Tab-separated table of N, CA and C in Angstrom:
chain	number	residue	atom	x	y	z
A	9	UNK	N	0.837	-1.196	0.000
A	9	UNK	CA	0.000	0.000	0.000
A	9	UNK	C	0.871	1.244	0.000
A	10	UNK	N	0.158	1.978	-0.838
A	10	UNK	CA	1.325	3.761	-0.774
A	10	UNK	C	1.486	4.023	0.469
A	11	UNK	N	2.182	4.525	1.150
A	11	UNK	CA	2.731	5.375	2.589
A	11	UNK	C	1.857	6.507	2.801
A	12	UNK	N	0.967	6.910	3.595
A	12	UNK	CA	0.297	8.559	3.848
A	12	UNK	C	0.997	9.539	4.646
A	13	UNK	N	1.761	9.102	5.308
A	13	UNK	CA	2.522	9.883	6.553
A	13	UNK	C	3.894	8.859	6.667
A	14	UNK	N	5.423	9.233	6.113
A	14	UNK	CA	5.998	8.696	6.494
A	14	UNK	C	6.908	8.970	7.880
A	15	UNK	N	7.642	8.452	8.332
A	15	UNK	CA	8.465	8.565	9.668
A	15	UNK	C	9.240	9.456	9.602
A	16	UNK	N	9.633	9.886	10.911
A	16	UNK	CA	10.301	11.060	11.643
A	16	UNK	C	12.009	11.360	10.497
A	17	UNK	N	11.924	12.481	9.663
A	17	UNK	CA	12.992	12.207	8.935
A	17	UNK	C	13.452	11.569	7.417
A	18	UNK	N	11.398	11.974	6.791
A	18	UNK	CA	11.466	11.160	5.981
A	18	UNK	C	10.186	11.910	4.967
A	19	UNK	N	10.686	12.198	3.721
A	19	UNK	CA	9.133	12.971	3.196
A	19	UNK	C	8.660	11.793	2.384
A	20	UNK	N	7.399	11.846	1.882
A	20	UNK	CA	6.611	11.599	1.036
A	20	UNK	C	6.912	12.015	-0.278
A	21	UNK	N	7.189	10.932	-1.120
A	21	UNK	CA	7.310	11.205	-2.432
A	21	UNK	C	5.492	10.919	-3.483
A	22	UNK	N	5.473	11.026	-4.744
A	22	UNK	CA	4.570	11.451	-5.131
A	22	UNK	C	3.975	9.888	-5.623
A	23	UNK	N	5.402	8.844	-5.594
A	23	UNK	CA	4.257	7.546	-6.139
A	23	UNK	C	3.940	6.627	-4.360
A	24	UNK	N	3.946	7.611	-3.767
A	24	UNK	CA	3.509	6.863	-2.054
A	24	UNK	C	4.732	5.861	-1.710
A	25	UNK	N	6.312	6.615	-1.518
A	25	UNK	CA	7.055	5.702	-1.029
A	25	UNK	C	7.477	6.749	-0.328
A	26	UNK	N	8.954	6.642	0.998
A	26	UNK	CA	9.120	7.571	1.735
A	26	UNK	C	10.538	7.763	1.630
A	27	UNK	N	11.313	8.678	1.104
A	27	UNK	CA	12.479	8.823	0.931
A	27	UNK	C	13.061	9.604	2.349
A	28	UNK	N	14.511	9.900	2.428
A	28	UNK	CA	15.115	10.043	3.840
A	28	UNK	C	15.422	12.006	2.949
A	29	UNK	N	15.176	12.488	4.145
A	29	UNK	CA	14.552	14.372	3.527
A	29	UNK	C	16.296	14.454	3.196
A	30	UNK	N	16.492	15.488	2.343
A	30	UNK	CA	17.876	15.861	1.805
A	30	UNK	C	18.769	16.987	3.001
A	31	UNK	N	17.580	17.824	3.249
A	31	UNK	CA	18.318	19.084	4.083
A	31	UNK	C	18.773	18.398	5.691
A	32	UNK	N	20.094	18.435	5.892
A	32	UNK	CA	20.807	18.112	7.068
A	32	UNK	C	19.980	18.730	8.256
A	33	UNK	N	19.571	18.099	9.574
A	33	UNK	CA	19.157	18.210	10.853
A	33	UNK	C	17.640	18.539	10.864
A	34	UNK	N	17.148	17.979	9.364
A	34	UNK	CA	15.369	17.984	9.074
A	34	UNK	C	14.795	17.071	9.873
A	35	UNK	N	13.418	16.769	10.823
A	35	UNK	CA	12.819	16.561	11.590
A	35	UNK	C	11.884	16.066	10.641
A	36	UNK	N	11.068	16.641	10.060
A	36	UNK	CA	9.612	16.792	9.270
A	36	UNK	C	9.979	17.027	7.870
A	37	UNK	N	9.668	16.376	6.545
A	37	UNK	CA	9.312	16.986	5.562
A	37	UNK	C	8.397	16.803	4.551
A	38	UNK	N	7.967	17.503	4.047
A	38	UNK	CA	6.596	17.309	3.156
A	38	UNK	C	6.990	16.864	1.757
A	39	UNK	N	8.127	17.127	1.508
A	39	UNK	CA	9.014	16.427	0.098
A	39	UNK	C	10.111	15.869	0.533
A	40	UNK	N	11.026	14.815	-0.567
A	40	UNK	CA	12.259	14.919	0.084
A	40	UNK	C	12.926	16.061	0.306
A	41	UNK	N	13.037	17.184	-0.594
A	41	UNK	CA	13.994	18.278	-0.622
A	41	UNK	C	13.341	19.403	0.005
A	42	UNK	N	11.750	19.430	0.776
A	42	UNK	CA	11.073	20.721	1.528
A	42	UNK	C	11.419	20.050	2.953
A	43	UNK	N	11.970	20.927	4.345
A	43	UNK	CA	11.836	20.538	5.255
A	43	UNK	C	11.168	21.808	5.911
A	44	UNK	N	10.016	21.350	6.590
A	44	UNK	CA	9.001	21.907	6.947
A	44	UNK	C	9.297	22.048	8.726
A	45	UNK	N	10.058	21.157	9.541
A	45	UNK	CA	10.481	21.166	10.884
A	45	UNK	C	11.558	20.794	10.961
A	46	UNK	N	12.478	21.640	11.481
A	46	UNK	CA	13.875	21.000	11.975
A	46	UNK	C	14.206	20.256	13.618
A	47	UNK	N	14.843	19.936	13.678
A	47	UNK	CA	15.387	19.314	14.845
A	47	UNK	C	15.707	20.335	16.050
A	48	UNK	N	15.893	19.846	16.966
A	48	UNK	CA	15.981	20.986	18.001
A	48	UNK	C	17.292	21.537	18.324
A	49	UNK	N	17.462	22.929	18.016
A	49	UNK	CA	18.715	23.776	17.947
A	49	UNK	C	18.879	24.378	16.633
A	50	UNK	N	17.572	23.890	15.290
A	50	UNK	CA	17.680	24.548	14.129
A	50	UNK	C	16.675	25.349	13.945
A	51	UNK	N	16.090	26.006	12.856
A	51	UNK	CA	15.199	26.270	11.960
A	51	UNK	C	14.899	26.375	10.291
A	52	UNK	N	13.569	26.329	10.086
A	52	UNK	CA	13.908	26.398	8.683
A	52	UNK	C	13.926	27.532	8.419
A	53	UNK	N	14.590	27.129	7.077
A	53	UNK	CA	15.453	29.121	6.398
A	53	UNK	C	15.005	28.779	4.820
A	54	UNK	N	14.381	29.930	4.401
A	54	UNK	CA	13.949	29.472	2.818
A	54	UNK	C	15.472	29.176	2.084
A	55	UNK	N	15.327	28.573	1.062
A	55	UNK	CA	16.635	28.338	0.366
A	55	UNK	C	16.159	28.229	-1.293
A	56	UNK	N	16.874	27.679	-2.259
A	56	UNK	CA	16.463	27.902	-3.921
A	56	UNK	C	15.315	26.737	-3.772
A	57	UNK	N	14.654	27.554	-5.148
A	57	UNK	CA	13.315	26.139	-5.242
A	57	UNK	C	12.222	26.713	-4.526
A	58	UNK	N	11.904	27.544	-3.959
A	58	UNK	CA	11.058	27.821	-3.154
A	58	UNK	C	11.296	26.115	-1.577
A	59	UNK	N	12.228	26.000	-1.559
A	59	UNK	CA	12.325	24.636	-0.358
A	59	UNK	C	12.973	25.740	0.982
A	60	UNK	N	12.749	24.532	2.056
A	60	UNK	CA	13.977	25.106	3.172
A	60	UNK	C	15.040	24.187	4.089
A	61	UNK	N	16.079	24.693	4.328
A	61	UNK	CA	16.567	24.135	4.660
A	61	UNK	C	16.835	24.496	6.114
A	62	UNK	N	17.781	23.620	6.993
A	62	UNK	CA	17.465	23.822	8.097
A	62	UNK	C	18.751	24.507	8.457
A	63	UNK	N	18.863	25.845	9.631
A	63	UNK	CA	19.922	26.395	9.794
A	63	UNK	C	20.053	26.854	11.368
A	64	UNK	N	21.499	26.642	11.934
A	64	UNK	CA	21.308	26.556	13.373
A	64	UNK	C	20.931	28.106	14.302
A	65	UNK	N	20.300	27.642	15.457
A	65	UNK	CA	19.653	28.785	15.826
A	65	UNK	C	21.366	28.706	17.129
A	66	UNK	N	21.042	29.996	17.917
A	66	UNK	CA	22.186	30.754	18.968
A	66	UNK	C	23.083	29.136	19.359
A	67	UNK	N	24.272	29.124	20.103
A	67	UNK	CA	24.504	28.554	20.768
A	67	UNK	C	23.629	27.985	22.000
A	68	UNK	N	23.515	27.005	22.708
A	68	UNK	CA	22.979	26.569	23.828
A	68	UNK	C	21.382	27.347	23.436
A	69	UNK	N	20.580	26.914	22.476
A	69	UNK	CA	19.347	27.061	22.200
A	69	UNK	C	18.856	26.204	21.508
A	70	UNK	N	17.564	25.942	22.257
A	70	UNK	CA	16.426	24.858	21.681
A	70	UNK	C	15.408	25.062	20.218
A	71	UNK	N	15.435	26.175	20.112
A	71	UNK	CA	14.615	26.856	19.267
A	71	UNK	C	14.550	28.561	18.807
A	72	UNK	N	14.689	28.157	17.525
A	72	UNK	CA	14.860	30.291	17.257
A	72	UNK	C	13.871	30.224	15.655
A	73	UNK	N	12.650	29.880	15.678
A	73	UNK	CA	11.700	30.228	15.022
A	73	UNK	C	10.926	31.218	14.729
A	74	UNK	N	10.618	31.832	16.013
A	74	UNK	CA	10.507	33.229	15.950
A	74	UNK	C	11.458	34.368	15.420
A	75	UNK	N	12.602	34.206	16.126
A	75	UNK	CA	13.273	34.865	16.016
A	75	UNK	C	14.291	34.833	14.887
A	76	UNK	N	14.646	33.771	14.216
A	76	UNK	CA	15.632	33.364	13.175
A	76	UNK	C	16.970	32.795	13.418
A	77	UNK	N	17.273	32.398	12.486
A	77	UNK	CA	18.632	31.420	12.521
A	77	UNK	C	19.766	32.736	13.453
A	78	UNK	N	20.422	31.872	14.325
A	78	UNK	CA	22.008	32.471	14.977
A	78	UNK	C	21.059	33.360	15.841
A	79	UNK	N	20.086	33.565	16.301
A	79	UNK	CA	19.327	33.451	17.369
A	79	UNK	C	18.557	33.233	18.391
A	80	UNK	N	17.981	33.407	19.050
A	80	UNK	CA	16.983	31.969	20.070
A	80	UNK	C	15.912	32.995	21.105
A	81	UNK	N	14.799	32.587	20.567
A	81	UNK	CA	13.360	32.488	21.023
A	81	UNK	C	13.373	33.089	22.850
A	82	UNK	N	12.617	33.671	23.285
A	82	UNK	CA	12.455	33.992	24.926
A	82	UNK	C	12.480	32.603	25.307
A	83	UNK	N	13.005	32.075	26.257
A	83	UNK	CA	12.705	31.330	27.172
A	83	UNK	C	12.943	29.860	26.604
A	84	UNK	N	14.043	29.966	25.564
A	84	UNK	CA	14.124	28.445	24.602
A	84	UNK	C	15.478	28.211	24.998
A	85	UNK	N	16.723	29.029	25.640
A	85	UNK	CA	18.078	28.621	25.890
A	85	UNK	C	17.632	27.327	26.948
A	86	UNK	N	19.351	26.801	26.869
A	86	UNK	CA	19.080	25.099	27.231
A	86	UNK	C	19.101	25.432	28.891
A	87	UNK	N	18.878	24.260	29.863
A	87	UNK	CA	18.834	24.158	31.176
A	87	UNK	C	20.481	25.561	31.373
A	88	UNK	N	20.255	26.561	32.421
A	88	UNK	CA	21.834	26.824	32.385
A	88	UNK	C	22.220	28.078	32.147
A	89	UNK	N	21.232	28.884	30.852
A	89	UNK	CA	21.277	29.918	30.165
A	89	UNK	C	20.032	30.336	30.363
A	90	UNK	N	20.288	31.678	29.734
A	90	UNK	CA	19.219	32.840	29.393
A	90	UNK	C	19.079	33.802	28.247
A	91	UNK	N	18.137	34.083	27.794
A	91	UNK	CA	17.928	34.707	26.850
A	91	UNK	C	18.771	35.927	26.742
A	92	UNK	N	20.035	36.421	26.315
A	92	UNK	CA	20.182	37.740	26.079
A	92	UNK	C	19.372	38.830	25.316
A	93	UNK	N	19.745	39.725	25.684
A	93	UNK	CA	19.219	41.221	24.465
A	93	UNK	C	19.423	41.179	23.731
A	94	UNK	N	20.222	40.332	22.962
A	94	UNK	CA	20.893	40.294	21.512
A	94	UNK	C	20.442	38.804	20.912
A	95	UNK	N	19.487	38.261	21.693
A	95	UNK	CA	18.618	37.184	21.337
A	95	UNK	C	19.646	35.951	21.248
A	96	UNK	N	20.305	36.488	21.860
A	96	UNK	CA	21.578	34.919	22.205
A	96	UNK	C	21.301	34.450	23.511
A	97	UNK	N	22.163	32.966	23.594
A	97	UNK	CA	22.025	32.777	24.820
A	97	UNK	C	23.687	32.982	26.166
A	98	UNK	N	22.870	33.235	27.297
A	98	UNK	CA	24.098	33.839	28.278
A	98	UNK	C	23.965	32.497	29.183
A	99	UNK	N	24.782	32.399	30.186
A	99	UNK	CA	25.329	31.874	31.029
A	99	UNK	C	24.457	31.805	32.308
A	100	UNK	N	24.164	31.237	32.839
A	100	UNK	CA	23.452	31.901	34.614
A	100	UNK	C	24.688	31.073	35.296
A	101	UNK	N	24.194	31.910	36.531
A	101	UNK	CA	25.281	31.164	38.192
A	101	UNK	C	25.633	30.133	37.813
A	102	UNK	N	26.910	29.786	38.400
A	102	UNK	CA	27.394	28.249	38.451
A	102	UNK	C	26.496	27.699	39.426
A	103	UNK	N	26.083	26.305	39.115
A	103	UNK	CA	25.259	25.298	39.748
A	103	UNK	C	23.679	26.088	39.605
A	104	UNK	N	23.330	26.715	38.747
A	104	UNK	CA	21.881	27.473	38.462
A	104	UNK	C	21.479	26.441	37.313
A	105	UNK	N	20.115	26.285	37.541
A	105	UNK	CA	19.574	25.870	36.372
A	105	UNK	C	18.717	26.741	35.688
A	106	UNK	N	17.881	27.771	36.174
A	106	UNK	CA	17.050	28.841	35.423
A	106	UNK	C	17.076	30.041	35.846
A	107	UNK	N	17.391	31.309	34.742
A	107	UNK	CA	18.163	32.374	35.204
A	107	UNK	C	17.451	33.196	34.356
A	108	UNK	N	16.096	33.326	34.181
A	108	UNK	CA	15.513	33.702	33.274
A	108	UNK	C	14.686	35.275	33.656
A	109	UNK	N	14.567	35.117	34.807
A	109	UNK	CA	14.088	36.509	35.748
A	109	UNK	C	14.915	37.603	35.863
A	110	UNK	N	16.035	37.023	36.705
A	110	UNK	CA	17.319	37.703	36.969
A	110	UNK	C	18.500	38.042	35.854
A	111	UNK	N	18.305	37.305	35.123
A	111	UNK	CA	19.597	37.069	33.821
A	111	UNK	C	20.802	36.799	34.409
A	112	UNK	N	21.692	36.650	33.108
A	112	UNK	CA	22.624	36.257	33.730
A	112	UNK	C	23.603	36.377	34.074
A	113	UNK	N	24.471	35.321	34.698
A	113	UNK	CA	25.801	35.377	35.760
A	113	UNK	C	24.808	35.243	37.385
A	114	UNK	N	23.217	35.044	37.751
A	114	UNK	CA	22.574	35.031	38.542
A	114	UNK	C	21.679	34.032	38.351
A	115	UNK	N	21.114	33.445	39.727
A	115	UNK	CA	20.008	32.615	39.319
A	115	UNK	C	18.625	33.055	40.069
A	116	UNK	N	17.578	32.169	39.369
A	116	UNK	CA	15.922	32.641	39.954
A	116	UNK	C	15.733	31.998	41.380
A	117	UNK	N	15.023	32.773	42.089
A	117	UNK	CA	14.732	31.755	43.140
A	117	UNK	C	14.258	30.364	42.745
A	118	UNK	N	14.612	29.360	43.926
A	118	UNK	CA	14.139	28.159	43.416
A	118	UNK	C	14.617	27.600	42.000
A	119	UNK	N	15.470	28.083	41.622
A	119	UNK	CA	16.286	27.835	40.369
A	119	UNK	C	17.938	27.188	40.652
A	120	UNK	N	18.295	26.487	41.535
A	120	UNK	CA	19.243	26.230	41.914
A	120	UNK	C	19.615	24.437	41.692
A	121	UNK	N	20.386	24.052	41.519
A	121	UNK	CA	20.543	22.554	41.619
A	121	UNK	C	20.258	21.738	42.610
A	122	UNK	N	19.700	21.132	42.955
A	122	UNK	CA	19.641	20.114	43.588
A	122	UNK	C	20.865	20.557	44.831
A	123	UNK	N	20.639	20.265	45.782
A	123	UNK	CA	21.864	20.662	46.962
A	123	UNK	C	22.366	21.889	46.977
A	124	UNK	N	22.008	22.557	46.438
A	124	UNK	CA	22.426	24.011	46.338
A	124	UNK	C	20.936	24.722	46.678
A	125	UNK	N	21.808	26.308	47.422
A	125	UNK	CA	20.606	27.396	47.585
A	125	UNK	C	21.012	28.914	47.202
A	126	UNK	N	20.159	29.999	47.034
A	126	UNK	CA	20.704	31.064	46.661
A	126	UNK	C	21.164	31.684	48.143
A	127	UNK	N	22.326	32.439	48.328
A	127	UNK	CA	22.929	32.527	48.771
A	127	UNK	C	22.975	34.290	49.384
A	128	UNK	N	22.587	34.736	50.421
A	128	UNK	CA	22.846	36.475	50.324
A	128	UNK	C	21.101	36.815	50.956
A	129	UNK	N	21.382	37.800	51.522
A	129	UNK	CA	19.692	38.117	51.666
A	129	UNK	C	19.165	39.581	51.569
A	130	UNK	N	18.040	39.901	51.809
A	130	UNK	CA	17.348	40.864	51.553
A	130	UNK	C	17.173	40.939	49.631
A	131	UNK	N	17.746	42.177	49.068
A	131	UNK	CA	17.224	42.611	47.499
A	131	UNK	C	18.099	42.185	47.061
A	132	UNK	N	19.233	41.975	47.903
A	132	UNK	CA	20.587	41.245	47.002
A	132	UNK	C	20.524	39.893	46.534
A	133	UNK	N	19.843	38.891	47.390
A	133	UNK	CA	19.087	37.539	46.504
A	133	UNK	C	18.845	37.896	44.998
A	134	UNK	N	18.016	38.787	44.955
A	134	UNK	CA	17.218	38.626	43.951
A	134	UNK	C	18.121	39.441	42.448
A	135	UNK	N	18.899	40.135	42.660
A	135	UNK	CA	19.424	41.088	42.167
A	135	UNK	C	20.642	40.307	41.283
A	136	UNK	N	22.033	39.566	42.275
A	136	UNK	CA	22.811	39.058	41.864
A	136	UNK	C	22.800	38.261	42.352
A	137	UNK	N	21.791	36.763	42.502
A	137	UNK	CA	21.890	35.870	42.988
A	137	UNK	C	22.495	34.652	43.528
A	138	UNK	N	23.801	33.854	43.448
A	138	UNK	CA	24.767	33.098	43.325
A	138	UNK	C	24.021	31.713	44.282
A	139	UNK	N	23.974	30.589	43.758
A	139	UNK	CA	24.051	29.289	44.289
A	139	UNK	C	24.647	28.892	45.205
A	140	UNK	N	24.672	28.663	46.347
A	140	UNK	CA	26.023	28.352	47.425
A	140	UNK	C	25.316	26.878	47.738
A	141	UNK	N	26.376	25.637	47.934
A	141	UNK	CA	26.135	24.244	48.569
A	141	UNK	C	25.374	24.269	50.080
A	142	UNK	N	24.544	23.613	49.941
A	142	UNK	CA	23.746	23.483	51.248
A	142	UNK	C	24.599	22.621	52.772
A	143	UNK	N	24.332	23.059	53.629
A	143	UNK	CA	24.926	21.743	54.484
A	143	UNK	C	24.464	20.006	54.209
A	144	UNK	N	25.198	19.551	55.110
A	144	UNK	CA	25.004	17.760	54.311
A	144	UNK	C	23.732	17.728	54.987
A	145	UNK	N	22.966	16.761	54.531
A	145	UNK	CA	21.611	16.145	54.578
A	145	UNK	C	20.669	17.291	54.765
A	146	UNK	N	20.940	18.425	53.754
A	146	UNK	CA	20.130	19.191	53.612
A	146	UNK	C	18.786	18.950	52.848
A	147	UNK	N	17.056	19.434	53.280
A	147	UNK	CA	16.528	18.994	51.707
A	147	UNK	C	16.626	20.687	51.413
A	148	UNK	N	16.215	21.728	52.534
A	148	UNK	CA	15.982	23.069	51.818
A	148	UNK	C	16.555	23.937	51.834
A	149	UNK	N	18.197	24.746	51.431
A	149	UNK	CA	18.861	26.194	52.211
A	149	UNK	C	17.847	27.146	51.553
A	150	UNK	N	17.956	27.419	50.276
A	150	UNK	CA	17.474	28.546	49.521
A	150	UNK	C	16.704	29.226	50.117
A	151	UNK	N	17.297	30.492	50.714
A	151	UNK	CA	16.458	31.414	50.948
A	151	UNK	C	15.655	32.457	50.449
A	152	UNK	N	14.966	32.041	48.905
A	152	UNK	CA	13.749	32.450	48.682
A	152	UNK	C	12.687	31.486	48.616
A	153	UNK	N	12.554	30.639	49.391
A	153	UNK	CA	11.478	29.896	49.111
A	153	UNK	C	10.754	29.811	50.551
């Protein structure tokens, strides 16, 4: 029987068989040579033919669709980072996992690793936040929570 929907990485050709898509880090395509979804860390970018191909979005980013290739989406940098102003992604605190409030070189409350807490109190928490190791058999330091 012809193919209606072929697999992850694979378009539909026109006599119903499923060829493997041409454009490097394609996800989805509706032809072999149209890729309609890229993989995560790309996007598609028109290219000749009216097709697209797929082209990488910022460093340490999941997605820059909105925004376009060699950039990255609000709130799409990987565990770690944050969105810069320049639609790149930055760095947060060592041992931070989400730094998305505060930006970065800081982390969010409750944004800390596992065994770690933010460190400092009053507006200065929140301001320049830093991760510090909890004592042993700690479950909670972080003092914004």
């Amino acid at each position: 029987l012809p193919c209606r929907v072929c697999q992850q990485g694979h378009g539909l050709k026109e006599d119903g068989t499923c060829e493997l898509c041409v454009a490097e880090n394609c996800e989805v395509c509706n032809s072999v040579s149209n890729c309609t979804k890229c993989v995560e860390g790309f996007t598609p970018v028109a290219a000749a033919n009216q097709t697209f191909t797929c082209t990488s979005c910022a460093d340490n980013c999941k997605s820059c669709d909105q925004t376009g290739a060699g950039k990255c989406d609000a709130g799409s940098c990987q565990e770690g980072f944050t969105t810069s102003k320049s639609k790149g992604c930055e760095t947060c605190a060592q041992n931070c996992l989400t730094c998305e409030a505060n930006g970065p070189l800081s982390c969010d409350p409750g944004g800390c690793r596992v065994g770690f807490g933010l460190q400092g109190s009053g507006e200065w928490v929140f301001k320049k936040s830093q991760c510090a190791p909890c004592a042993s058999n700690c479950k909670v330091c972080d003092r914004s929570q």
